[in-house]
């Protein structure tokens, strides 16, 4: 088969890996970092390896190239399956591993940043890591602020044999958060040689992109934005919000619901049918520039994934978090800690979804303290710190900011 893709070449090259099996979080985090870095270094090119089927819906800088991996879906029980009905998971992972290794070999990056999974999905990044290690490429593992509770993370990482990667492969471990919020490695028996590699960057600040808000479908009246991220497990949140508006027709603010592209079709149809009967509800499926909707919102209700939390802090919005508790406790841990710090309020879905409880929370939400009133200094310095850390691994080229 003739190759039609050739990797971009620049004086400095960064390869990023985002396994993407559930939601949009990993891809959006990698995209944010890549765009920040190329905007400040006009001799840098970035390639992002991603398994997200939604990658084509996002705009990328012309020096950020996306290489699509065959898509995999994570099931609620933690297992994986191919999104292609004619291929099993082993065949799909084999194809992904081949693409990853070939891209790493031909792009020959100065720096390889792996998001969250030290060996990649089912070990698919191991070969590329070993190849690049032998070439002297700098290897960095990037972790969100929370992974899971220690009782679940410890056996998972033991099963995946993560310690050899942390100790012998990676040069740095970047945590995209602050120590005062969470330690994602809490409970792991890690040697000092691994702990010495850990760098807390702070959270990754977001900005609303162009086009202007008026062209992005932003409601003219004040509204509460309700987002479930990718939406694969967000129907419970949306159901609870609709129950509140069905129960209390006098709720003062419009509710703008972004269901997410991965929500099951039957649930999407059911939620949209109910929303059509409510005067104070608007629904969209997906927005590739949800930052615009967030920056214009009076308040935000979210499940509390990493990116949503960064956006709540960045746009300084009163926020209510309704975290998921399956298959990981990541969102519950983050939301509980943020609530304790006074950054957000929180409700936990215990399946009863009392509409009066949610309606009361929505009424109180716009008057809630903004995160900036409680936020620690430097909490949103993540992108600047990533830029400084990245510079230590790239060739000295008298970097110039792009205006």
mmCIF file of N, CA and C in Angstrom, residues 67-198:
data_model
loop_
_atom_site.group_PDB
_atom_site.id
_atom_site.type_symbol
_atom_site.label_atom_id
_atom_site.label_comp_id
_atom_site.label_asym_id
_atom_site.label_seq_id
_atom_site.Cartn_x
_atom_site.Cartn_y
_atom_site.Cartn_z
ATOM 1 N N UNK A 67 -2.713 11.943 13.831
ATOM 2 C CA UNK A 67 -2.666 10.605 13.246
ATOM 3 C C UNK A 67 -3.717 9.759 13.954
ATOM 4 N N UNK A 68 -4.716 9.325 13.210
ATOM 5 C CA UNK A 68 -5.828 8.570 13.785
ATOM 6 C C UNK A 68 -5.456 7.106 13.956
ATOM 7 N N UNK A 69 -5.734 6.589 15.132
ATOM 8 C CA UNK A 69 -5.601 5.167 15.420
ATOM 9 C C UNK A 69 -6.977 4.514 15.326
ATOM 10 N N UNK A 70 -7.051 3.241 14.925
ATOM 11 C CA UNK A 70 -8.353 2.563 14.915
ATOM 12 C C UNK A 70 -9.028 2.690 16.278
ATOM 13 N N UNK A 71 -10.311 3.032 16.274
ATOM 14 C CA UNK A 71 -11.007 3.389 17.509
ATOM 15 C C UNK A 71 -11.356 2.169 18.354
ATOM 16 N N UNK A 72 -11.252 2.370 19.665
ATOM 17 C CA UNK A 72 -11.580 1.350 20.660
ATOM 18 C C UNK A 72 -12.547 1.969 21.658
ATOM 19 N N UNK A 73 -13.489 1.177 22.130
ATOM 20 C CA UNK A 73 -14.454 1.667 23.116
ATOM 21 C C UNK A 73 -14.236 0.961 24.437
ATOM 22 N N UNK A 74 -14.231 1.763 25.523
ATOM 23 C CA UNK A 74 -14.136 1.202 26.869
ATOM 24 C C UNK A 74 -15.531 0.920 27.395
ATOM 25 N N UNK A 75 -15.729 -0.273 27.901
ATOM 26 C CA UNK A 75 -17.023 -0.680 28.428
ATOM 27 C C UNK A 75 -17.132 -0.315 29.905
ATOM 28 N N UNK A 76 -18.332 -0.338 30.423
ATOM 29 C CA UNK A 76 -18.553 0.045 31.814
ATOM 30 C C UNK A 76 -17.831 -0.882 32.792
ATOM 31 N N UNK A 77 -17.602 -2.134 32.391
ATOM 32 C CA UNK A 77 -16.906 -3.062 33.282
ATOM 33 C C UNK A 77 -15.391 -2.946 33.189
ATOM 34 N N UNK A 78 -14.901 -1.990 32.382
ATOM 35 C CA UNK A 78 -13.466 -1.770 32.275
ATOM 36 C C UNK A 78 -12.810 -2.489 31.113
ATOM 37 N N UNK A 79 -13.526 -3.400 30.453
ATOM 38 C CA UNK A 79 -12.978 -4.086 29.287
ATOM 39 C C UNK A 79 -13.021 -3.166 28.066
ATOM 40 N N UNK A 80 -12.389 -3.626 26.976
ATOM 41 C CA UNK A 80 -12.349 -2.836 25.747
ATOM 42 C C UNK A 80 -12.870 -3.663 24.591
ATOM 43 N N UNK A 81 -13.418 -2.960 23.593
ATOM 44 C CA UNK A 81 -13.810 -3.619 22.357
ATOM 45 C C UNK A 81 -13.554 -2.672 21.196
ATOM 46 N N UNK A 82 -13.324 -3.255 20.031
ATOM 47 C CA UNK A 82 -13.099 -2.456 18.840
ATOM 48 C C UNK A 82 -14.400 -1.784 18.426
ATOM 49 N N UNK A 83 -14.286 -0.545 17.911
ATOM 50 C CA UNK A 83 -15.471 0.127 17.372
ATOM 51 C C UNK A 83 -15.800 -0.383 15.968
ATOM 52 N N UNK A 84 -14.893 -1.139 15.365
ATOM 53 C CA UNK A 84 -15.137 -1.744 14.055
ATOM 54 C C UNK A 84 -15.667 -3.159 14.275
ATOM 55 N N UNK A 85 -16.881 -3.411 13.833
ATOM 56 C CA UNK A 85 -17.539 -4.691 14.110
ATOM 57 C C UNK A 85 -16.792 -5.883 13.523
ATOM 58 N N UNK A 86 -16.024 -5.665 12.455
ATOM 59 C CA UNK A 86 -15.370 -6.778 11.785
ATOM 60 C C UNK A 86 -13.992 -7.102 12.348
ATOM 61 N N UNK A 87 -13.543 -6.369 13.384
ATOM 62 C CA UNK A 87 -12.229 -6.630 13.981
ATOM 63 C C UNK A 87 -12.378 -6.854 15.474
ATOM 64 N N UNK A 88 -11.621 -7.834 16.008
ATOM 65 C CA UNK A 88 -11.638 -8.011 17.451
ATOM 66 C C UNK A 88 -10.617 -7.080 18.093
ATOM 67 N N UNK A 89 -10.601 -7.045 19.399
ATOM 68 C CA UNK A 89 -9.769 -6.082 20.103
ATOM 69 C C UNK A 89 -8.278 -6.351 19.879
ATOM 70 N N UNK A 90 -7.880 -7.611 19.794
ATOM 71 C CA UNK A 90 -6.462 -7.924 19.586
ATOM 72 C C UNK A 90 -5.985 -7.439 18.220
ATOM 73 N N UNK A 91 -6.797 -7.649 17.195
ATOM 74 C CA UNK A 91 -6.441 -7.155 15.862
ATOM 75 C C UNK A 91 -6.335 -5.636 15.851
ATOM 76 N N UNK A 92 -7.280 -4.986 16.519
ATOM 77 C CA UNK A 92 -7.293 -3.526 16.538
ATOM 78 C C UNK A 92 -6.076 -2.975 17.259
ATOM 79 N N UNK A 93 -5.758 -3.541 18.418
ATOM 80 C CA UNK A 93 -4.583 -3.074 19.163
ATOM 81 C C UNK A 93 -3.309 -3.321 18.366
ATOM 82 N N UNK A 94 -3.244 -4.436 17.651
ATOM 83 C CA UNK A 94 -2.080 -4.704 16.808
ATOM 84 C C UNK A 94 -1.900 -3.653 15.725
ATOM 85 N N UNK A 95 -2.999 -3.246 15.108
ATOM 86 C CA UNK A 95 -2.936 -2.184 14.099
ATOM 87 C C UNK A 95 -2.500 -0.859 14.721
ATOM 88 N N UNK A 96 -3.046 -0.555 15.882
ATOM 89 C CA UNK A 96 -2.682 0.684 16.564
ATOM 90 C C UNK A 96 -1.197 0.690 16.910
ATOM 91 N N UNK A 97 -0.707 -0.412 17.437
ATOM 92 C CA UNK A 97 0.707 -0.494 17.810
ATOM 93 C C UNK A 97 1.611 -0.281 16.598
ATOM 94 N N UNK A 98 1.223 -0.846 15.464
ATOM 95 C CA UNK A 98 2.021 -0.687 14.243
ATOM 96 C C UNK A 98 2.065 0.773 13.801
ATOM 97 N N UNK A 99 0.927 1.457 13.850
ATOM 98 C CA UNK A 99 0.872 2.865 13.449
ATOM 99 C C UNK A 99 1.691 3.727 14.406
ATOM 100 N N UNK A 100 1.576 3.450 15.691
ATOM 101 C CA UNK A 100 2.324 4.217 16.690
ATOM 102 C C UNK A 100 3.823 4.061 16.465
ATOM 103 N N UNK A 101 4.281 2.832 16.303
ATOM 104 C CA UNK A 101 5.711 2.584 16.124
ATOM 105 C C UNK A 101 6.242 3.195 14.829
ATOM 106 N N UNK A 102 5.475 3.069 13.765
ATOM 107 C CA UNK A 102 5.912 3.640 12.481
ATOM 108 C C UNK A 102 5.993 5.157 12.560
ATOM 109 N N UNK A 103 5.007 5.774 13.185
ATOM 110 C CA UNK A 103 5.023 7.229 13.314
ATOM 111 C C UNK A 103 6.201 7.688 14.155
ATOM 112 N N UNK A 104 6.456 6.992 15.257
ATOM 113 C CA UNK A 104 7.580 7.345 16.125
ATOM 114 C C UNK A 104 8.902 7.226 15.364
ATOM 115 N N UNK A 105 9.040 6.184 14.579
ATOM 116 C CA UNK A 105 10.286 5.964 13.837
ATOM 117 C C UNK A 105 10.491 7.041 12.774
ATOM 118 N N UNK A 106 9.444 7.383 12.042
ATOM 119 C CA UNK A 106 9.595 8.309 10.926
ATOM 120 C C UNK A 106 9.590 9.773 11.363
ATOM 121 N N UNK A 107 8.813 10.099 12.381
ATOM 122 C CA UNK A 107 8.769 11.485 12.864
ATOM 123 C C UNK A 107 10.016 11.821 13.674
ATOM 124 N N UNK A 108 10.560 10.821 14.361
ATOM 125 C CA UNK A 108 11.799 10.956 15.126
ATOM 126 C C UNK A 108 11.753 12.173 16.052
ATOM 127 N N UNK A 109 10.848 12.183 17.038
ATOM 128 C CA UNK A 109 10.663 13.377 17.878
ATOM 129 C C UNK A 109 11.807 13.589 18.859
ATOM 130 N N UNK A 110 11.949 14.844 19.284
ATOM 131 C CA UNK A 110 12.864 15.143 20.376
ATOM 132 C C UNK A 110 12.231 14.797 21.719
ATOM 133 N N UNK A 111 10.886 14.868 21.758
ATOM 134 C CA UNK A 111 10.144 14.643 22.991
ATOM 135 C C UNK A 111 8.877 13.859 22.676
ATOM 136 N N UNK A 112 8.602 12.858 23.502
ATOM 137 C CA UNK A 112 7.390 12.049 23.369
ATOM 138 C C UNK A 112 6.621 12.168 24.685
ATOM 139 N N UNK A 113 5.386 12.716 24.610
ATOM 140 C CA UNK A 113 4.539 12.884 25.790
ATOM 141 C C UNK A 113 3.397 11.878 25.704
ATOM 142 N N UNK A 114 3.341 10.983 26.656
ATOM 143 C CA UNK A 114 2.307 9.946 26.704
ATOM 144 C C UNK A 114 1.275 10.344 27.749
ATOM 145 N N UNK A 115 0.007 10.345 27.357
ATOM 146 C CA UNK A 115 -1.067 10.765 28.248
ATOM 147 C C UNK A 115 -1.632 9.589 29.030
ATOM 148 N N UNK A 116 -1.452 9.612 30.341
ATOM 149 C CA UNK A 116 -2.112 8.758 31.336
ATOM 150 C C UNK A 116 -1.652 7.303 31.394
ATOM 151 N N UNK A 117 -1.645 6.584 30.283
ATOM 152 C CA UNK A 117 -1.346 5.153 30.308
ATOM 153 C C UNK A 117 0.144 4.926 30.048
ATOM 154 N N UNK A 118 0.920 4.535 31.077
ATOM 155 C CA UNK A 118 2.384 4.449 30.908
ATOM 156 C C UNK A 118 2.841 3.561 29.756
ATOM 157 N N UNK A 119 2.193 2.426 29.557
ATOM 158 C CA UNK A 119 2.548 1.550 28.434
ATOM 159 C C UNK A 119 1.568 1.686 27.276
ATOM 160 N N UNK A 120 0.604 2.598 27.403
ATOM 161 C CA UNK A 120 -0.436 2.710 26.391
ATOM 162 C C UNK A 120 -1.520 1.668 26.591
ATOM 163 N N UNK A 121 -2.560 1.750 25.793
ATOM 164 C CA UNK A 121 -3.657 0.800 25.848
ATOM 165 C C UNK A 121 -3.146 -0.606 25.570
ATOM 166 N N UNK A 122 -3.286 -1.493 26.553
ATOM 167 C CA UNK A 122 -2.852 -2.892 26.419
ATOM 168 C C UNK A 122 -1.420 -2.998 25.914
ATOM 169 N N UNK A 123 -0.572 -2.064 26.348
ATOM 170 C CA UNK A 123 0.852 -2.121 26.028
ATOM 171 C C UNK A 123 1.227 -1.664 24.638
ATOM 172 N N UNK A 124 0.321 -0.949 23.946
ATOM 173 C CA UNK A 124 0.557 -0.633 22.537
ATOM 174 C C UNK A 124 1.667 0.397 22.310
ATOM 175 N N UNK A 125 2.100 1.099 23.348
ATOM 176 C CA UNK A 125 3.133 2.117 23.176
ATOM 177 C C UNK A 125 4.519 1.589 23.567
ATOM 178 N N UNK A 126 4.585 0.393 24.120
ATOM 179 C CA UNK A 126 5.856 -0.133 24.618
ATOM 180 C C UNK A 126 6.943 -0.136 23.545
ATOM 181 N N UNK A 127 6.640 -0.647 22.362
ATOM 182 C CA UNK A 127 7.657 -0.734 21.305
ATOM 183 C C UNK A 127 8.173 0.642 20.920
ATOM 184 N N UNK A 128 7.267 1.615 20.795
ATOM 185 C CA UNK A 128 7.672 2.974 20.438
ATOM 186 C C UNK A 128 8.526 3.591 21.539
ATOM 187 N N UNK A 129 8.154 3.362 22.790
ATOM 188 C CA UNK A 129 8.941 3.891 23.908
ATOM 189 C C UNK A 129 10.356 3.318 23.896
ATOM 190 N N UNK A 130 10.460 2.027 23.687
ATOM 191 C CA UNK A 130 11.777 1.392 23.692
ATOM 192 C C UNK A 130 12.634 1.865 22.525
ATOM 193 N N UNK A 131 12.001 2.034 21.361
ATOM 194 C CA UNK A 131 12.728 2.551 20.205
ATOM 195 C C UNK A 131 13.247 3.955 20.472
ATOM 196 N N UNK A 132 12.372 4.826 20.927
ATOM 197 C CA UNK A 132 12.763 6.216 21.141
ATOM 198 C C UNK A 132 13.748 6.349 22.289
ATOM 199 N N UNK A 133 13.628 5.502 23.297
ATOM 200 C CA UNK A 133 14.605 5.504 24.388
ATOM 201 C C UNK A 133 15.991 5.208 23.856
ATOM 202 N N UNK A 134 16.071 4.259 22.929
ATOM 203 C CA UNK A 134 17.371 3.905 22.356
ATOM 204 C C UNK A 134 17.946 5.019 21.494
ATOM 205 N N UNK A 135 17.079 5.904 20.997
ATOM 206 C CA UNK A 135 17.527 7.033 20.177
ATOM 207 C C UNK A 135 17.854 8.273 21.005
ATOM 208 N N UNK A 136 17.585 8.218 22.297
ATOM 209 C CA UNK A 136 17.853 9.375 23.140
ATOM 210 C C UNK A 136 16.727 10.380 23.226
ATOM 211 N N UNK A 137 15.549 10.004 22.738
ATOM 212 C CA UNK A 137 14.386 10.896 22.837
ATOM 213 C C UNK A 137 13.977 11.059 24.293
ATOM 214 N N UNK A 138 13.606 12.269 24.679
ATOM 215 C CA UNK A 138 13.074 12.508 26.019
ATOM 216 C C UNK A 138 11.660 11.946 26.101
ATOM 217 N N UNK A 139 11.370 11.218 27.176
ATOM 218 C CA UNK A 139 10.085 10.548 27.334
ATOM 219 C C UNK A 139 9.401 11.061 28.600
ATOM 220 N N UNK A 140 8.176 11.548 28.436
ATOM 221 C CA UNK A 140 7.437 12.149 29.540
ATOM 222 C C UNK A 140 6.068 11.489 29.658
ATOM 223 N N UNK A 141 5.683 11.153 30.878
ATOM 224 C CA UNK A 141 4.337 10.672 31.167
ATOM 225 C C UNK A 141 3.546 11.831 31.750
ATOM 226 N N UNK A 142 2.425 12.169 31.110
ATOM 227 C CA UNK A 142 1.558 13.238 31.603
ATOM 228 C C UNK A 142 0.328 12.658 32.277
ATOM 229 N N UNK A 143 0.077 13.044 33.519
ATOM 230 C CA UNK A 143 -1.041 12.516 34.288
ATOM 231 C C UNK A 143 -2.003 13.624 34.681
ATOM 232 N N UNK A 144 -3.286 13.339 34.646
ATOM 233 C CA UNK A 144 -4.253 14.279 35.195
ATOM 234 C C UNK A 144 -4.114 14.288 36.720
ATOM 235 N N UNK A 145 -4.811 15.192 37.370
ATOM 236 C CA UNK A 145 -4.676 15.391 38.812
ATOM 237 C C UNK A 145 -5.149 14.213 39.645
ATOM 238 N N UNK A 146 -6.124 13.448 39.141
ATOM 239 C CA UNK A 146 -6.678 12.294 39.849
ATOM 240 C C UNK A 146 -6.750 11.128 38.872
ATOM 241 N N UNK A 147 -6.315 9.956 39.294
ATOM 242 C CA UNK A 147 -6.458 8.756 38.472
ATOM 243 C C UNK A 147 -7.609 7.903 38.995
ATOM 244 N N UNK A 148 -7.532 7.493 40.261
ATOM 245 C CA UNK A 148 -8.590 6.698 40.879
ATOM 246 C C UNK A 148 -8.230 6.560 42.352
ATOM 247 N N UNK A 149 -9.109 5.947 43.116
ATOM 248 C CA UNK A 149 -8.776 5.662 44.502
ATOM 249 C C UNK A 149 -7.631 4.654 44.550
ATOM 250 N N UNK A 150 -6.819 4.746 45.586
ATOM 251 C CA UNK A 150 -5.635 3.890 45.688
ATOM 252 C C UNK A 150 -6.009 2.409 45.675
ATOM 253 N N UNK A 151 -7.140 2.057 46.297
ATOM 254 C CA UNK A 151 -7.542 0.652 46.373
ATOM 255 C C UNK A 151 -7.770 0.043 44.999
ATOM 256 N N UNK A 152 -8.123 0.876 44.008
ATOM 257 C CA UNK A 152 -8.313 0.390 42.639
ATOM 258 C C UNK A 152 -7.061 0.591 41.801
ATOM 259 N N UNK A 153 -6.359 1.706 42.009
ATOM 260 C CA UNK A 153 -5.199 2.024 41.173
ATOM 261 C C UNK A 153 -4.030 1.081 41.435
ATOM 262 N N UNK A 154 -3.778 0.746 42.688
ATOM 263 C CA UNK A 154 -2.625 -0.093 43.021
ATOM 264 C C UNK A 154 -2.686 -1.441 42.308
ATOM 265 N N UNK A 155 -3.778 -2.210 42.423
ATOM 266 C CA UNK A 155 -3.812 -3.492 41.700
ATOM 267 C C UNK A 155 -3.817 -3.327 40.187
ATOM 268 N N UNK A 156 -4.432 -2.244 39.690
ATOM 269 C CA UNK A 156 -4.445 -2.020 38.242
ATOM 270 C C UNK A 156 -3.034 -1.809 37.717
ATOM 271 N N UNK A 157 -2.249 -0.978 38.386
ATOM 272 C CA UNK A 157 -0.897 -0.697 37.914
ATOM 273 C C UNK A 157 0.043 -1.877 38.162
ATOM 274 N N UNK A 158 -0.229 -2.675 39.191
ATOM 275 C CA UNK A 158 0.558 -3.897 39.376
ATOM 276 C C UNK A 158 0.294 -4.866 38.232
ATOM 277 N N UNK A 159 -0.980 -4.995 37.864
ATOM 278 C CA UNK A 159 -1.342 -5.892 36.761
ATOM 279 C C UNK A 159 -0.721 -5.441 35.445
ATOM 280 N N UNK A 160 -0.651 -4.120 35.229
ATOM 281 C CA UNK A 160 -0.089 -3.578 33.992
ATOM 282 C C UNK A 160 1.436 -3.448 34.040
ATOM 283 N N UNK A 161 2.049 -3.818 35.183
ATOM 284 C CA UNK A 161 3.501 -3.785 35.331
ATOM 285 C C UNK A 161 4.053 -2.395 34.991
ATOM 286 N N UNK A 162 3.503 -1.401 35.667
ATOM 287 C CA UNK A 162 3.802 -0.006 35.355
ATOM 288 C C UNK A 162 5.157 0.447 35.887
ATOM 289 N N UNK A 163 5.583 -0.074 37.047
ATOM 290 C CA UNK A 163 6.793 0.431 37.693
ATOM 291 C C UNK A 163 8.031 0.434 36.791
ATOM 292 N N UNK A 164 8.291 -0.616 36.004
ATOM 293 C CA UNK A 164 9.466 -0.552 35.121
ATOM 294 C C UNK A 164 9.427 0.612 34.138
ATOM 295 N N UNK A 165 8.239 0.994 33.704
ATOM 296 C CA UNK A 165 8.129 2.147 32.801
ATOM 297 C C UNK A 165 8.437 3.437 33.551
ATOM 298 N N UNK A 166 7.863 3.595 34.733
ATOM 299 C CA UNK A 166 8.084 4.811 35.502
ATOM 300 C C UNK A 166 9.540 4.960 35.904
ATOM 301 N N UNK A 167 10.178 3.871 36.262
ATOM 302 C CA UNK A 167 11.537 3.924 36.791
ATOM 303 C C UNK A 167 12.593 3.911 35.693
ATOM 304 N N UNK A 168 12.402 3.061 34.683
ATOM 305 C CA UNK A 168 13.470 2.852 33.711
ATOM 306 C C UNK A 168 13.267 3.487 32.346
ATOM 307 N N UNK A 169 12.039 3.885 32.034
ATOM 308 C CA UNK A 169 11.746 4.418 30.703
ATOM 309 C C UNK A 169 11.562 5.941 30.731
ATOM 310 N N UNK A 170 10.684 6.418 31.580
ATOM 311 C CA UNK A 170 10.331 7.843 31.541
ATOM 312 C C UNK A 170 11.380 8.715 32.233
ATOM 313 N N UNK A 171 11.613 9.879 31.611
ATOM 314 C CA UNK A 171 12.536 10.854 32.174
ATOM 315 C C UNK A 171 11.839 11.786 33.152
ATOM 316 N N UNK A 172 10.585 12.098 32.902
ATOM 317 C CA UNK A 172 9.809 13.002 33.743
ATOM 318 C C UNK A 172 8.384 12.490 33.858
ATOM 319 N N UNK A 173 7.710 12.866 34.955
ATOM 320 C CA UNK A 173 6.290 12.600 35.143
ATOM 321 C C UNK A 173 5.640 13.931 35.474
ATOM 322 N N UNK A 174 4.794 14.411 34.573
ATOM 323 C CA UNK A 174 4.128 15.704 34.766
ATOM 324 C C UNK A 174 2.708 15.466 35.238
ATOM 325 N N UNK A 175 2.331 16.107 36.327
ATOM 326 C CA UNK A 175 0.966 16.027 36.849
ATOM 327 C C UNK A 175 0.289 17.356 36.575
ATOM 328 N N UNK A 176 -0.766 17.322 35.768
ATOM 329 C CA UNK A 176 -1.456 18.536 35.344
ATOM 330 C C UNK A 176 -2.451 18.987 36.417
ATOM 331 N N UNK A 177 -1.917 19.336 37.568
ATOM 332 C CA UNK A 177 -2.729 19.766 38.687
ATOM 333 C C UNK A 177 -1.834 20.317 39.769
ATOM 334 N N UNK A 178 -2.368 20.448 40.974
ATOM 335 C CA UNK A 178 -1.600 20.991 42.090
ATOM 336 C C UNK A 178 -1.588 19.994 43.246
ATOM 337 N N UNK A 179 -0.507 20.035 44.002
ATOM 338 C CA UNK A 179 -0.370 19.119 45.131
ATOM 339 C C UNK A 179 -1.455 19.364 46.187
ATOM 340 N N UNK A 180 -1.899 20.635 46.317
ATOM 341 C CA UNK A 180 -2.905 20.945 47.333
ATOM 342 C C UNK A 180 -4.267 20.348 46.987
ATOM 343 N N UNK A 181 -4.495 20.018 45.715
ATOM 344 C CA UNK A 181 -5.755 19.396 45.325
ATOM 345 C C UNK A 181 -5.683 17.885 45.496
ATOM 346 N N UNK A 182 -4.744 17.261 44.813
ATOM 347 C CA UNK A 182 -4.675 15.804 44.827
ATOM 348 C C UNK A 182 -3.269 15.327 44.482
ATOM 349 N N UNK A 183 -2.944 14.125 44.952
ATOM 350 C CA UNK A 183 -1.745 13.402 44.522
ATOM 351 C C UNK A 183 -2.235 12.144 43.822
ATOM 352 N N UNK A 184 -2.166 12.109 42.492
ATOM 353 C CA UNK A 184 -2.709 10.942 41.777
ATOM 354 C C UNK A 184 -1.947 9.658 42.065
ATOM 355 N N UNK A 185 -0.748 9.763 42.611
ATOM 356 C CA UNK A 185 0.073 8.589 42.899
ATOM 357 C C UNK A 185 -0.042 8.162 44.357
ATOM 358 N N UNK A 186 -0.976 8.759 45.078
ATOM 359 C CA UNK A 186 -1.157 8.419 46.488
ATOM 360 C C UNK A 186 -1.464 6.930 46.641
ATOM 361 N N UNK A 187 -0.809 6.299 47.587
ATOM 362 C CA UNK A 187 -1.050 4.894 47.876
ATOM 363 C C UNK A 187 -0.146 3.947 47.127
ATOM 364 N N UNK A 188 0.563 4.451 46.124
ATOM 365 C CA UNK A 188 1.480 3.603 45.363
ATOM 366 C C UNK A 188 2.835 3.559 46.063
ATOM 367 N N UNK A 189 3.394 2.377 46.172
ATOM 368 C CA UNK A 189 4.707 2.205 46.796
ATOM 369 C C UNK A 189 5.781 2.437 45.736
ATOM 370 N N UNK A 190 6.122 3.709 45.541
ATOM 371 C CA UNK A 190 7.057 4.080 44.489
ATOM 372 C C UNK A 190 8.431 4.399 45.081
ATOM 373 N N UNK A 191 9.492 3.969 44.432
ATOM 374 C CA UNK A 191 10.832 4.297 44.928
ATOM 375 C C UNK A 191 11.127 5.782 44.785
ATOM 376 N N UNK A 192 12.109 6.265 45.525
ATOM 377 C CA UNK A 192 12.485 7.667 45.458
ATOM 378 C C UNK A 192 12.895 8.095 44.069
ATOM 379 N N UNK A 193 13.477 7.182 43.288
ATOM 380 C CA UNK A 193 13.916 7.522 41.928
ATOM 381 C C UNK A 193 12.748 7.907 41.037
ATOM 382 N N UNK A 194 11.549 7.367 41.323
ATOM 383 C CA UNK A 194 10.353 7.732 40.570
ATOM 384 C C UNK A 194 9.768 9.026 41.119
ATOM 385 N N UNK A 195 9.671 9.138 42.417
ATOM 386 C CA UNK A 195 9.116 10.352 43.028
ATOM 387 C C UNK A 195 9.903 11.592 42.619
ATOM 388 N N UNK A 196 11.208 11.440 42.418
ATOM 389 C CA UNK A 196 12.051 12.578 42.026
ATOM 390 C C UNK A 196 11.720 13.090 40.625
ATOM 391 N N UNK A 197 11.061 12.283 39.825
ATOM 392 C CA UNK A 197 10.716 12.691 38.462
ATOM 393 C C UNK A 197 9.409 13.494 38.392
ATOM 394 N N UNK A 198 8.656 13.526 39.482
ATOM 395 C CA UNK A 198 7.316 14.115 39.473
ATOM 396 C C UNK A 198 7.402 15.636 39.483
#
